[in-house]
Coordinates of C-alpha atoms in Angstrom, one line a residue:
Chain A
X1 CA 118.9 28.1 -115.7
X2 CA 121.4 27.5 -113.5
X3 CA 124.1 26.2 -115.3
X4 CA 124.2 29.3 -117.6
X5 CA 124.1 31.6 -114.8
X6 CA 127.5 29.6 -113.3
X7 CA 129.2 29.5 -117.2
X8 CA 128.8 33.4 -117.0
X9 CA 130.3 34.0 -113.0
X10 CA 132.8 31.6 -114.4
X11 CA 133.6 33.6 -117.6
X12 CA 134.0 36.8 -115.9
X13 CA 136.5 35.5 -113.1
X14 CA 138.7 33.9 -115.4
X15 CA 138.7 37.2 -117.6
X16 CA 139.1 39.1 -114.8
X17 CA 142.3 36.8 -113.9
X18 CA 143.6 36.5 -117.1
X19 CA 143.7 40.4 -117.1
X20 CA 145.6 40.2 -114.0
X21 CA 148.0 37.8 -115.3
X22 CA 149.0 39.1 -118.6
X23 CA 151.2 41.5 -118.4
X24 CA 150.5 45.4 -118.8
X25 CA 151.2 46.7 -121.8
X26 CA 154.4 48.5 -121.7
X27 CA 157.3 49.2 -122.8
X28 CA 158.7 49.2 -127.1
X29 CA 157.0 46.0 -126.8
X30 CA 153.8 46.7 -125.7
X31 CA 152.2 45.8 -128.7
X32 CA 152.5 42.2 -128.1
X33 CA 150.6 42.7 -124.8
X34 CA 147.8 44.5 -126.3
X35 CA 148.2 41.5 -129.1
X36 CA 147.7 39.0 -125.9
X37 CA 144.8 41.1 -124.2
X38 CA 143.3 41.2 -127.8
X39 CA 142.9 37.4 -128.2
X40 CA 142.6 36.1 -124.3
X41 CA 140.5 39.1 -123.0
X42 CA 137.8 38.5 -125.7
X43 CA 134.1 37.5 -125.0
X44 CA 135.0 33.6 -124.8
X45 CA 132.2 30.9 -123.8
X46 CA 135.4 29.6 -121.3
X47 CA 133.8 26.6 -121.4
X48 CA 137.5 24.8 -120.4
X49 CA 137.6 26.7 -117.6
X50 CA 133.9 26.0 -116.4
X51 CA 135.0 22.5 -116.4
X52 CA 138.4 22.7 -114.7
X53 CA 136.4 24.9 -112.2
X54 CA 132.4 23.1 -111.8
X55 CA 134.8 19.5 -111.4
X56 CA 136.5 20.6 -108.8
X57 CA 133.6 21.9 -107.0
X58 CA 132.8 17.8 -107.1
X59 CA 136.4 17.5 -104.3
X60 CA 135.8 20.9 -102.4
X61 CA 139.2 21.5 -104.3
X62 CA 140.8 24.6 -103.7
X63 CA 139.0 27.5 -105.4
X64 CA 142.1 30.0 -106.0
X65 CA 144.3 27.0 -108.1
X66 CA 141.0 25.9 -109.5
X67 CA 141.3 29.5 -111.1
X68 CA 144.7 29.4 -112.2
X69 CA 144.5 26.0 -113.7
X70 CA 141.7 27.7 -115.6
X71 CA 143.2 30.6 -116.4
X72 CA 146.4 28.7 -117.6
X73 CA 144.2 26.2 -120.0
X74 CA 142.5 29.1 -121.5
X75 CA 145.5 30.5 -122.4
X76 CA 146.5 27.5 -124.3
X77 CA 143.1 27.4 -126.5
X78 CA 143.4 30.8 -127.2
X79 CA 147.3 30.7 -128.1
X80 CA 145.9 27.9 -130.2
X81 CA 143.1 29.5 -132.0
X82 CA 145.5 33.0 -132.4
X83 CA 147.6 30.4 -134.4
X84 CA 144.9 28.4 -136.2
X85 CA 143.4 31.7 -137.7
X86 CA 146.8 32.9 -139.6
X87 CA 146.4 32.5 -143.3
X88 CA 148.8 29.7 -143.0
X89 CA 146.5 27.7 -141.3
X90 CA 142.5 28.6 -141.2
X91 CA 143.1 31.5 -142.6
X92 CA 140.4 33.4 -140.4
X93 CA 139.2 37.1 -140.2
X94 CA 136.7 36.6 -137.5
X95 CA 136.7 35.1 -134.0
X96 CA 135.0 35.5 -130.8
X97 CA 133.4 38.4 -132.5
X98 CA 135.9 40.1 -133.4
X99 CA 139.0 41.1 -136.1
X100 CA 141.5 38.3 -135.7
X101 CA 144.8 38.7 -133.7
X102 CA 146.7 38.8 -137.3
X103 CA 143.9 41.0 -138.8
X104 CA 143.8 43.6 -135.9
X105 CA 147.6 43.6 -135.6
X106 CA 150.0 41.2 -138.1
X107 CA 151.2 38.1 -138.8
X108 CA 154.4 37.9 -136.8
X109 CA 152.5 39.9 -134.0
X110 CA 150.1 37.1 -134.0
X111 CA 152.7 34.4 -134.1
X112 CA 154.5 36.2 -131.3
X113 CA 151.1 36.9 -129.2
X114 CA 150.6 32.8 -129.5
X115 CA 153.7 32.1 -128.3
X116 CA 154.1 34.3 -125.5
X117 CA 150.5 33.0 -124.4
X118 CA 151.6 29.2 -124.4
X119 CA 154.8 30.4 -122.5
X120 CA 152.5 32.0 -120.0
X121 CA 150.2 29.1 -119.5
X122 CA 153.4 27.4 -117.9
X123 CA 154.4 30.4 -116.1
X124 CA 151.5 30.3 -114.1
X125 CA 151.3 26.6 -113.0
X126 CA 154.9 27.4 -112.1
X127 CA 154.2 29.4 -109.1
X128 CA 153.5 28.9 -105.3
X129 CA 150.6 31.1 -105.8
X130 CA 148.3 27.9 -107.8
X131 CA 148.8 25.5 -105.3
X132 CA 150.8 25.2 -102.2
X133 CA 151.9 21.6 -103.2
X134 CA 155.2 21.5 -105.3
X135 CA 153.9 18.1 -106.8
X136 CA 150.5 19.3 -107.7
X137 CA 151.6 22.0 -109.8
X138 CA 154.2 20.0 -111.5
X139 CA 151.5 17.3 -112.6
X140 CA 149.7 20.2 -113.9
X141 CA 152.4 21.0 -115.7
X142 CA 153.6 18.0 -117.1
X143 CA 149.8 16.7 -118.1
X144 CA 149.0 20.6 -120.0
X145 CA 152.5 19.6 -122.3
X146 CA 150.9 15.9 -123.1
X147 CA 147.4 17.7 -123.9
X148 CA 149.0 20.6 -125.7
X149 CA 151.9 19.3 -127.6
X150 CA 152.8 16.8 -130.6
X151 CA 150.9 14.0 -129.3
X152 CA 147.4 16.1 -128.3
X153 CA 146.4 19.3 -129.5
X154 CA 149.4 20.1 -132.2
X155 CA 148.9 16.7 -133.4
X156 CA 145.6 16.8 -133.9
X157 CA 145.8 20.0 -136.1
X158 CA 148.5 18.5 -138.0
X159 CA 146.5 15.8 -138.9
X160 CA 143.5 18.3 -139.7
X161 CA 146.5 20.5 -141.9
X162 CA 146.9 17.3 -144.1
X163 CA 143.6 16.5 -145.0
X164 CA 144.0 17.5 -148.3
X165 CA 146.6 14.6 -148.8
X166 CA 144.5 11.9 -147.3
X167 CA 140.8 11.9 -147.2
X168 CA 138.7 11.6 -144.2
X169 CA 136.8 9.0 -143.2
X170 CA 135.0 8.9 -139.8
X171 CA 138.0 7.0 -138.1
X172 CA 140.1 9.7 -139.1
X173 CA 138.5 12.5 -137.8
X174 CA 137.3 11.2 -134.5
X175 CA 141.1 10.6 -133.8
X176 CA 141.9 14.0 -135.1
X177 CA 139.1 15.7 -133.1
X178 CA 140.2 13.5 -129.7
X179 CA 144.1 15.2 -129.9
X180 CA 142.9 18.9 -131.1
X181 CA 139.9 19.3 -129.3
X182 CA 139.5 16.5 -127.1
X183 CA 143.1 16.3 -125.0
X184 CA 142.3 19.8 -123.8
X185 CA 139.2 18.9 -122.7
X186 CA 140.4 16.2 -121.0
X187 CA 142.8 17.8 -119.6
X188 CA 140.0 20.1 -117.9
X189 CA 138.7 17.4 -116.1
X190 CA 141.9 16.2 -115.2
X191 CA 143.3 19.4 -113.4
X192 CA 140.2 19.6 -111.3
X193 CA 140.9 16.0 -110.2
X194 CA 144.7 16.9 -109.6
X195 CA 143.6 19.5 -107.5
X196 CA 141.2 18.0 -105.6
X197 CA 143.2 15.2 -105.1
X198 CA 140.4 12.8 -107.0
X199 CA 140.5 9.1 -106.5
X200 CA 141.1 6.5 -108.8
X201 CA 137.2 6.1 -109.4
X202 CA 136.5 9.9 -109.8
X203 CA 139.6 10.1 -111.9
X204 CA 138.5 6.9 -114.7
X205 CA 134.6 8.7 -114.6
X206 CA 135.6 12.2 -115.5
X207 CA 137.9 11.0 -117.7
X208 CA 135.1 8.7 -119.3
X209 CA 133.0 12.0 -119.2
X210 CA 135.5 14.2 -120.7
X211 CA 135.7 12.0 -123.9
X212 CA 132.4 11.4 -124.5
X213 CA 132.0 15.3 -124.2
X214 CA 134.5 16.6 -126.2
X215 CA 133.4 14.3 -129.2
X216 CA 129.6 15.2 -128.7
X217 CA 130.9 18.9 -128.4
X218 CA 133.1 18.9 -131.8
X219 CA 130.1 17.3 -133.6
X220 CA 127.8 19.7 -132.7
X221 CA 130.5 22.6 -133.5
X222 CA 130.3 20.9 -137.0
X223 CA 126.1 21.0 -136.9
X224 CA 126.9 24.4 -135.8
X225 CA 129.0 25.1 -138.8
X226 CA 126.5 24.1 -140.8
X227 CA 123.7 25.5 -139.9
X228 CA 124.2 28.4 -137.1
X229 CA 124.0 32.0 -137.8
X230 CA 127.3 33.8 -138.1
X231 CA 126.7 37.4 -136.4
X232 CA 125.0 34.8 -133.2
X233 CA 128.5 32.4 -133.1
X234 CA 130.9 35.4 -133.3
X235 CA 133.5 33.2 -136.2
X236 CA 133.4 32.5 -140.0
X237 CA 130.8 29.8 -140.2
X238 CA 130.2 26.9 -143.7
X239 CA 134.7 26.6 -143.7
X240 CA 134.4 23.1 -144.4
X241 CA 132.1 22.9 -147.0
X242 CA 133.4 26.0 -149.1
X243 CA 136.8 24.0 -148.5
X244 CA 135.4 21.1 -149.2
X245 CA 136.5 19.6 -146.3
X246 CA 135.1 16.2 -144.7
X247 CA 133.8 16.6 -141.0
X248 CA 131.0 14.9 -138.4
X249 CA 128.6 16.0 -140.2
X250 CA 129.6 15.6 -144.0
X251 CA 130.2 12.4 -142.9
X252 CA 127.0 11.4 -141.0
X253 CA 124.8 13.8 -142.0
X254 CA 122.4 16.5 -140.3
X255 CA 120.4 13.8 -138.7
X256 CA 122.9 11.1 -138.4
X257 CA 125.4 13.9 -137.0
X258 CA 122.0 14.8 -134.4
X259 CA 121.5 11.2 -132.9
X260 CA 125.4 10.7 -132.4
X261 CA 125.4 13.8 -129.9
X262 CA 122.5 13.1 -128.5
X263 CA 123.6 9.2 -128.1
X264 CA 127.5 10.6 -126.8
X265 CA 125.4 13.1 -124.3
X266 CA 123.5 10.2 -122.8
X267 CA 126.7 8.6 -122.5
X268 CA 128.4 11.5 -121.0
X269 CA 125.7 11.8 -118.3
X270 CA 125.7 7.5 -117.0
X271 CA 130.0 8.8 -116.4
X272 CA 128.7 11.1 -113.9
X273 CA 126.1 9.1 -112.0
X274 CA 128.8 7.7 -108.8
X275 CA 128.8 12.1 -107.8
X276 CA 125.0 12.0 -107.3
X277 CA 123.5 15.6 -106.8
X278 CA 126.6 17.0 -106.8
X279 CA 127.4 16.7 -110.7
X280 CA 124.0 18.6 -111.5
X281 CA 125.8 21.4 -112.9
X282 CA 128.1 19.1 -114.8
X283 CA 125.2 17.5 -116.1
X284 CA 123.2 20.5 -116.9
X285 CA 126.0 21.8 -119.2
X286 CA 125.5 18.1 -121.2
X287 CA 122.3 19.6 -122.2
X288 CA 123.2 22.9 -123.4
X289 CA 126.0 21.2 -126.0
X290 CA 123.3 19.3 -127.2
X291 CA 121.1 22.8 -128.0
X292 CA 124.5 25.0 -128.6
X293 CA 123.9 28.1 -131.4
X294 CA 126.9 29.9 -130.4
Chain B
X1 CA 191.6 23.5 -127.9
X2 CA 190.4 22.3 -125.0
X3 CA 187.2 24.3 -125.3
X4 CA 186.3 23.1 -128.9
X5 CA 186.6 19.8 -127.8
X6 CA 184.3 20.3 -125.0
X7 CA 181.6 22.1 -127.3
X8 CA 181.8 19.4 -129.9
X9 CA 181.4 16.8 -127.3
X10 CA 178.1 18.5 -125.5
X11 CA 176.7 19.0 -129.3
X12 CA 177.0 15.3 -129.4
X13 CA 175.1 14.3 -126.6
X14 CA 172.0 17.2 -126.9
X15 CA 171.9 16.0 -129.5
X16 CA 171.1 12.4 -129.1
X17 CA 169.4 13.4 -126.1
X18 CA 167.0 15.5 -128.0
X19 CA 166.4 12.9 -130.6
X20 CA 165.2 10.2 -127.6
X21 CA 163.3 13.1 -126.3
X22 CA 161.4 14.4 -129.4
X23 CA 158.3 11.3 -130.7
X24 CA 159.3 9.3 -132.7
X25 CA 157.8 10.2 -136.6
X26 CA 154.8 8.1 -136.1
X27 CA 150.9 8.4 -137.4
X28 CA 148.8 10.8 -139.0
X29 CA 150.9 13.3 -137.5
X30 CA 154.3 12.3 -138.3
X31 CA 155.1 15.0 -140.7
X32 CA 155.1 17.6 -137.7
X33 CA 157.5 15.3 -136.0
X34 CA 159.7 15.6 -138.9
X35 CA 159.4 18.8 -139.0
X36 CA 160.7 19.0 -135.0
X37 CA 163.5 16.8 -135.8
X38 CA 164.2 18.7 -139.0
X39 CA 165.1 21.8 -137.0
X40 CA 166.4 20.3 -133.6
X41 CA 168.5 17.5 -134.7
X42 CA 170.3 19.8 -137.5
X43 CA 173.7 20.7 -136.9
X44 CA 173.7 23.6 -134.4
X45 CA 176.6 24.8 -132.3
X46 CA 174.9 24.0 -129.1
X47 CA 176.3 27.2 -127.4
X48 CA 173.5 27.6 -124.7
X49 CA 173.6 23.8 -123.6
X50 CA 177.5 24.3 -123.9
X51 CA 177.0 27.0 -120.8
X52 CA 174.6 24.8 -119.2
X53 CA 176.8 22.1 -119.1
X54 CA 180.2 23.7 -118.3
X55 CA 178.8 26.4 -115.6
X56 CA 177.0 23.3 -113.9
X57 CA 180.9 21.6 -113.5
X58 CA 181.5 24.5 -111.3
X59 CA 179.3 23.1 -108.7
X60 CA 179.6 19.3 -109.6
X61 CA 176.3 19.5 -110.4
X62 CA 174.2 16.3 -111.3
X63 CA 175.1 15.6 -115.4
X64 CA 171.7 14.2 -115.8
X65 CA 169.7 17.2 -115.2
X66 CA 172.1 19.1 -116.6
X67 CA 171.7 17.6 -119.6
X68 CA 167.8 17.8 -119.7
X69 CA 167.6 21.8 -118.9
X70 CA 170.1 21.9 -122.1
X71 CA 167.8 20.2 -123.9
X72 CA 165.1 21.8 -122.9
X73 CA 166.7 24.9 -123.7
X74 CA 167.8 23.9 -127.2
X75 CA 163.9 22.9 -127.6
X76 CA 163.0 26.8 -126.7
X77 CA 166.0 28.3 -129.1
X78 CA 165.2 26.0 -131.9
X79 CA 161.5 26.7 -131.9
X80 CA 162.7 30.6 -131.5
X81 CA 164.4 29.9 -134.6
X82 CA 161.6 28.2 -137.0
X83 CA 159.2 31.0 -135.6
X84 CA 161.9 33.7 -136.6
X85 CA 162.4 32.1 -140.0
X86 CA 159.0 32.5 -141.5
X87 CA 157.9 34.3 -143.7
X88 CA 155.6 36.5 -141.9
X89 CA 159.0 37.6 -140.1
X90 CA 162.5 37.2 -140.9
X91 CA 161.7 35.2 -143.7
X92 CA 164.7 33.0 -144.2
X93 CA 165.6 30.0 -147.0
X94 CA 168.4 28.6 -144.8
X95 CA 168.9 27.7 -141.1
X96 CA 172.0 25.7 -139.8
X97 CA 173.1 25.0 -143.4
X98 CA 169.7 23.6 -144.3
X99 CA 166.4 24.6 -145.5
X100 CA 164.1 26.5 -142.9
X101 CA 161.7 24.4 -142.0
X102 CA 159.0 26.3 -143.6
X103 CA 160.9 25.8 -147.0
X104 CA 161.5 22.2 -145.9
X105 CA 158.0 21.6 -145.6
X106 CA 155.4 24.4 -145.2
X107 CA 154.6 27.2 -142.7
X108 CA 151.3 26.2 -141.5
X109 CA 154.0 22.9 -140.1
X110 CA 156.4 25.4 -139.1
X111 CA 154.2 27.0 -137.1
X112 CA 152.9 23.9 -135.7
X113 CA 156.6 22.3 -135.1
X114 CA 157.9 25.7 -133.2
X115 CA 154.7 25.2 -130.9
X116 CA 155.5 21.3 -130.2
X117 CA 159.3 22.3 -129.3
X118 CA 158.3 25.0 -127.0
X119 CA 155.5 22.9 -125.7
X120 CA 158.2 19.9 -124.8
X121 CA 160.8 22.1 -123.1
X122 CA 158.2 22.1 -120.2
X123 CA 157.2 18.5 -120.7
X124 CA 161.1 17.5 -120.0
X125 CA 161.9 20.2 -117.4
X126 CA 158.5 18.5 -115.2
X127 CA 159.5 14.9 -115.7
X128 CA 161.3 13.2 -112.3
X129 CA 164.1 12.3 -114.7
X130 CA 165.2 15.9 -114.3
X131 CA 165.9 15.9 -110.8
X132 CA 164.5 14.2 -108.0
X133 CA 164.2 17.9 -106.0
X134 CA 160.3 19.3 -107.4
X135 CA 161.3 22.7 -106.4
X136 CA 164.5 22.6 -108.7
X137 CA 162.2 21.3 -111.2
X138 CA 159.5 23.9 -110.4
X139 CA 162.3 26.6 -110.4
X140 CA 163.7 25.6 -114.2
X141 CA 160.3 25.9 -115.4
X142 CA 159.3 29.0 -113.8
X143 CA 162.6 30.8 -115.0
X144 CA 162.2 29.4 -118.4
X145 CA 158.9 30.6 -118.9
X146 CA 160.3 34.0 -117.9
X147 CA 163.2 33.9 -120.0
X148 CA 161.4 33.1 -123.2
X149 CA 158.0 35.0 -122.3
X150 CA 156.1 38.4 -123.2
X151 CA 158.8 40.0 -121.1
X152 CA 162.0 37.6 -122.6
X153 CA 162.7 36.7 -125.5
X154 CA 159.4 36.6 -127.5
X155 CA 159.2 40.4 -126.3
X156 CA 162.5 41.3 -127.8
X157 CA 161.5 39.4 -131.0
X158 CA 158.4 41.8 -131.1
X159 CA 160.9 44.8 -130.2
X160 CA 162.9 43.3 -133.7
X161 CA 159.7 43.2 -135.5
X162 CA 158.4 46.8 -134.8
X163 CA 161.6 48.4 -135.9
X164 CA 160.3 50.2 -138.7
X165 CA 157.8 52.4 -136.7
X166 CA 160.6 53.7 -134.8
X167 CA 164.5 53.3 -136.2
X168 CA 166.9 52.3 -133.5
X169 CA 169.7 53.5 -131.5
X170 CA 172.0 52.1 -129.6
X171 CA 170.5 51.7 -126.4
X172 CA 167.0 50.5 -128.4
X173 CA 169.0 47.9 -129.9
X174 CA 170.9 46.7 -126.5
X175 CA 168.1 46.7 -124.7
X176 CA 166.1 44.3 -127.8
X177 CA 169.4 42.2 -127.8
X178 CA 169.1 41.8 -123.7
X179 CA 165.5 40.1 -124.1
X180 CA 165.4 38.4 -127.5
X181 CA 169.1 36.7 -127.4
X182 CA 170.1 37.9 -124.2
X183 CA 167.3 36.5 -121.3
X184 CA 167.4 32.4 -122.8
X185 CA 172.0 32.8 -122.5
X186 CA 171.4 34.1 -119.0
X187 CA 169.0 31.3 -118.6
X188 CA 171.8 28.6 -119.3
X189 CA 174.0 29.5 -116.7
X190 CA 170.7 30.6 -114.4
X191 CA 169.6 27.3 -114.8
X192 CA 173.1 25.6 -114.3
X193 CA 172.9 27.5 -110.9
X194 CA 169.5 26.0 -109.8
X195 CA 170.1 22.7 -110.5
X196 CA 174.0 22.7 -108.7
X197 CA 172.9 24.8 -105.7
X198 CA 175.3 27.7 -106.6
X199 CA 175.5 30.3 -103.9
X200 CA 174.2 33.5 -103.7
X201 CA 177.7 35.3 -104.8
X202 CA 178.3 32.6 -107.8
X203 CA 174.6 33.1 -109.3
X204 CA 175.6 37.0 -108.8
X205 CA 178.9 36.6 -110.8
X206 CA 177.5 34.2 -113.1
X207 CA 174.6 36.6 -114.1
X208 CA 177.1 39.7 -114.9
X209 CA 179.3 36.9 -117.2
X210 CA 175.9 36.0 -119.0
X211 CA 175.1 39.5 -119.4
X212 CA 178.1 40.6 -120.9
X213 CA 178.5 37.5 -122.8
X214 CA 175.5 37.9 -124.1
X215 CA 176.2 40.8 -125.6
X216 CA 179.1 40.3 -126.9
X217 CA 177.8 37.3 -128.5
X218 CA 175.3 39.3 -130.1
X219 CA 177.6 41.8 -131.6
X220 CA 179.8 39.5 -132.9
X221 CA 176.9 37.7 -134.3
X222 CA 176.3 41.3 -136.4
X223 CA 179.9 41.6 -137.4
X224 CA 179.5 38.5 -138.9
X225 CA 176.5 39.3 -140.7
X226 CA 178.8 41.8 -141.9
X227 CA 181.7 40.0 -142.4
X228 CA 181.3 36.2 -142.6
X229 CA 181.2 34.0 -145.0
X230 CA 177.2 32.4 -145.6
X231 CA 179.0 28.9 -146.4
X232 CA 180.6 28.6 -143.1
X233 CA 177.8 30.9 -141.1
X234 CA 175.1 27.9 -142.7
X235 CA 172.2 30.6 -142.7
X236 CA 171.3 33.7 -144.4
X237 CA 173.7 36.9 -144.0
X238 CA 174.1 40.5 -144.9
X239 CA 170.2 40.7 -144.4
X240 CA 170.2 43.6 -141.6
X241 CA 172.3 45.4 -144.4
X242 CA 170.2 44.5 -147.2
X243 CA 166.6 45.7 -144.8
X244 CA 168.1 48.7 -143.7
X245 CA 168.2 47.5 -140.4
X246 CA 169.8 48.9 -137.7
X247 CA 172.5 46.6 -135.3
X248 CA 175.2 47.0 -133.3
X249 CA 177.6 47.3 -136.1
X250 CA 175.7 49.6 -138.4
X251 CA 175.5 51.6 -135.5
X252 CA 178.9 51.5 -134.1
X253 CA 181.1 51.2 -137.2
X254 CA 182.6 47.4 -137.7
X255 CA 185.9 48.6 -135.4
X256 CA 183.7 50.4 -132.7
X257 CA 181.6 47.1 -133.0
X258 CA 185.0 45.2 -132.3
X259 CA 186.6 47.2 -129.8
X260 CA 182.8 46.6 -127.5
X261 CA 183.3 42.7 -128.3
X262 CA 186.6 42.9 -127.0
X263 CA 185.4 44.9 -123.6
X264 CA 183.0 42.9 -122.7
X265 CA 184.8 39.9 -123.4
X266 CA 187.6 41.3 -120.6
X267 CA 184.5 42.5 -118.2
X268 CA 182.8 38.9 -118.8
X269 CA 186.1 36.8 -117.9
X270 CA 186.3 39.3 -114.8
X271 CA 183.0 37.8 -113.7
X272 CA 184.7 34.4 -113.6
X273 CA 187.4 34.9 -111.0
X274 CA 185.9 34.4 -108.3
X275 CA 185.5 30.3 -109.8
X276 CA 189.6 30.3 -110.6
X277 CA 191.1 27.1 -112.4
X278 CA 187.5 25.7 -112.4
X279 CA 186.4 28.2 -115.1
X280 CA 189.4 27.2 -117.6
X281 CA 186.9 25.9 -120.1
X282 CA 184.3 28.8 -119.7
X283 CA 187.2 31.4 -119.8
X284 CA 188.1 29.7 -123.5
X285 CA 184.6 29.9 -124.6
X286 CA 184.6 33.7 -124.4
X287 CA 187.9 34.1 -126.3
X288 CA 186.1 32.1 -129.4
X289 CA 183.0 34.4 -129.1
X290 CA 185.9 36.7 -129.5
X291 CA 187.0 35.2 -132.9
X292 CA 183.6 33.7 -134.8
X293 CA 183.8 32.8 -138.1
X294 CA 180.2 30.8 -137.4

């Protein structure tokens, strides 16, 4: 298949980059880098990436910032899953098949290894090197902050921190899954239309797209919680329901949880129908979130 | 003094600028914005935006963007301070004469409020209210990011951390001090330079001040630890004692410890000569680094 044949020559450039972008591991603080390298040079899906780099493909945009926007986002999820995994939060031993950052190394190594990872995302949408246009990169910039800060991402797992306090009904956590999961999914979309200099139209589609996707992708991360196999998924699978923790699919339910992706999917698809042919990628990766086992 | 006015002043107005610039405590969310105004709006001495500020009236630089990079700044040391506060790694009950934020409310939202900080430094440095030059803009961030990166101050935090696998000497312990407190006070007067158009011989001079500043600040910070009294200091002291740590004044006695603040005070106000009456203010503010009692 096609698409799954691009997900993997996108995978390995953007782990090929991010291993040219982190820093080497030296000097009495090396340990953070390995700490970095650890987390970020893992077998990842790079799914963000895929998008940042198959939507820009849709403009002819620039291949080489294409990459470094990737390669920046992915560096934000990962900062974000090193921090969701400490016992603090998730409380996770296992992730992209392997020991967590705080289990391999320690807590403050995994705190600091976040950190210097979201510093780095910026870093690298900082320089001449991503795109020759000073206004570009600072659009990139300013849009990853709104994705990744208080009022996307770290809101969202705020909310998802407090459940205990306030139930969850399904309002709730489609809001929460739009700021943690959703912005930076979004914001995928979004970079590729920065780049590639997008017009209004393209811009309000992928951005139609993007939503629809993301929530269709968290769902079936919850069927996937439910009832994937763990060695297959490469993380600590059934965390909701031995926390007893409302999601999609506690929610809706196995089947209702089923028709809602496949309903979202459809939607995603009719978003892409103004690029033609050209989206066949995009909308061949619609199909695979609605089969995913890992 | 003339200089303690000054600082008071500045403290004043970061602060009201960071509380229009953090979100408002609003939503699901709005404990982790709480949480970010819990730690930024508490009563700090504002050093770094004070050298922002006051090396940027060397040039006449714009106040405005002045005054964003120092809050942008403050945003990066306060979320350096909820991260160094947990438990996981300095694990401290009191911060700027209140409770850390983790004791405040909880880690997994201390955690989540030192990301959101770091996260908006970026956010205000790329805004158009900053400065209506993108490069200068692009410039702040890009120095930032170094500053408080893998090879700044997050490294130099990890350098802290790892102390117990190999006990320190003096140069291990400078060289710690240069990156984790060291590359964000350089950064103050760096970013000062940028946004006032300093020439190449003033960013020269005002790179050996910060570096000798710096350091002086730091050691004086460890005689205090020493030396001070916890009501006045408003956090946490004799704990390097109390760990077996290390620092500059376990190493060079408390009066080799003051006889080093006092030469690099001398070399740091050498620095300044070249800027004559216009460094009055700056020339004070090394003379009270001299004499902390907080």
């Amino acid at each position: 298949m096609e698409f799954e044949q691009r997900l993997t020559e996108i995978a390995d450039k953007v782990t090929v980059a991010l291993d040219q972008l982190i820093p080497p591991a030296q000097g009495p603080e090396a340990n953070l880098m390995r700490a970095m390298r650890h987390a970020a040079l893992a077998n990842g899906k790079r799914m963000r990436p895929f998008y940042v780099i198959e939507t820009g493909a849709l403009f002819d945009a620039d291949e080489t910032a294409l990459l470094r926007a990737a390669a920046a986002l992915e560096c934000v999820h990962t900062y974000s899953l090193v921090h969701d995994d400490l016992p603090c939060m998730d409380d996770d031993d296992l992730r992209r098949g392997q020991p967590t950052v705080h289990k391999a190394f320690d807590e403050a190594t995994a705190v600091l290894a976040g950190d210097a990872l979201l510093t780095l995302a910026f870093k690298i949408l900082s320089g001449e090197d991503t795109h020759g246009d000073p206004m570009v990169r600072l659009r990139l910039i300013e849009r990853l902050a709104d994705a990744a800060g208080a009022k996307g991402m770290v809101g969202g797992q705020m909310i998802d921190m407090l459940e205990e306090e306030s139930p969850r009904d399904l309002n709730t956590i489609t809001r929460m899954q739009r700021l943690k999961t959703g912005a930076l999914i979004s914001y995928s979309v979004e970079a590729a239309a920065i780049i590639g200099g997008a017009s209004e139209n393209s811009r309000h589609a992928l951005a139609g797209f993007a939503q629809d996707l993301g929530l269709a992708y968290q769902i079936a991360d919850d069927l996937l919680d439910a009832e994937g196999d763990q060695d297959v998924v490469g993380k600590t699978l059934r965390r909701d329901e031995s926390a007893g923790k409302a999601n999609f699919v506690t929610v809706l339910g196995i089947e209702g949880a089923r028709e809602r992706v496949r309903l979202l999917a459809a939607q995603a698809k009719q978003h892409l129908a103004i690029f033609r042919d050209k989206a066949n990628i995009l909308l061949q990766s619609v199909d695979y979130v609605l089969d995913r086992t890992r």
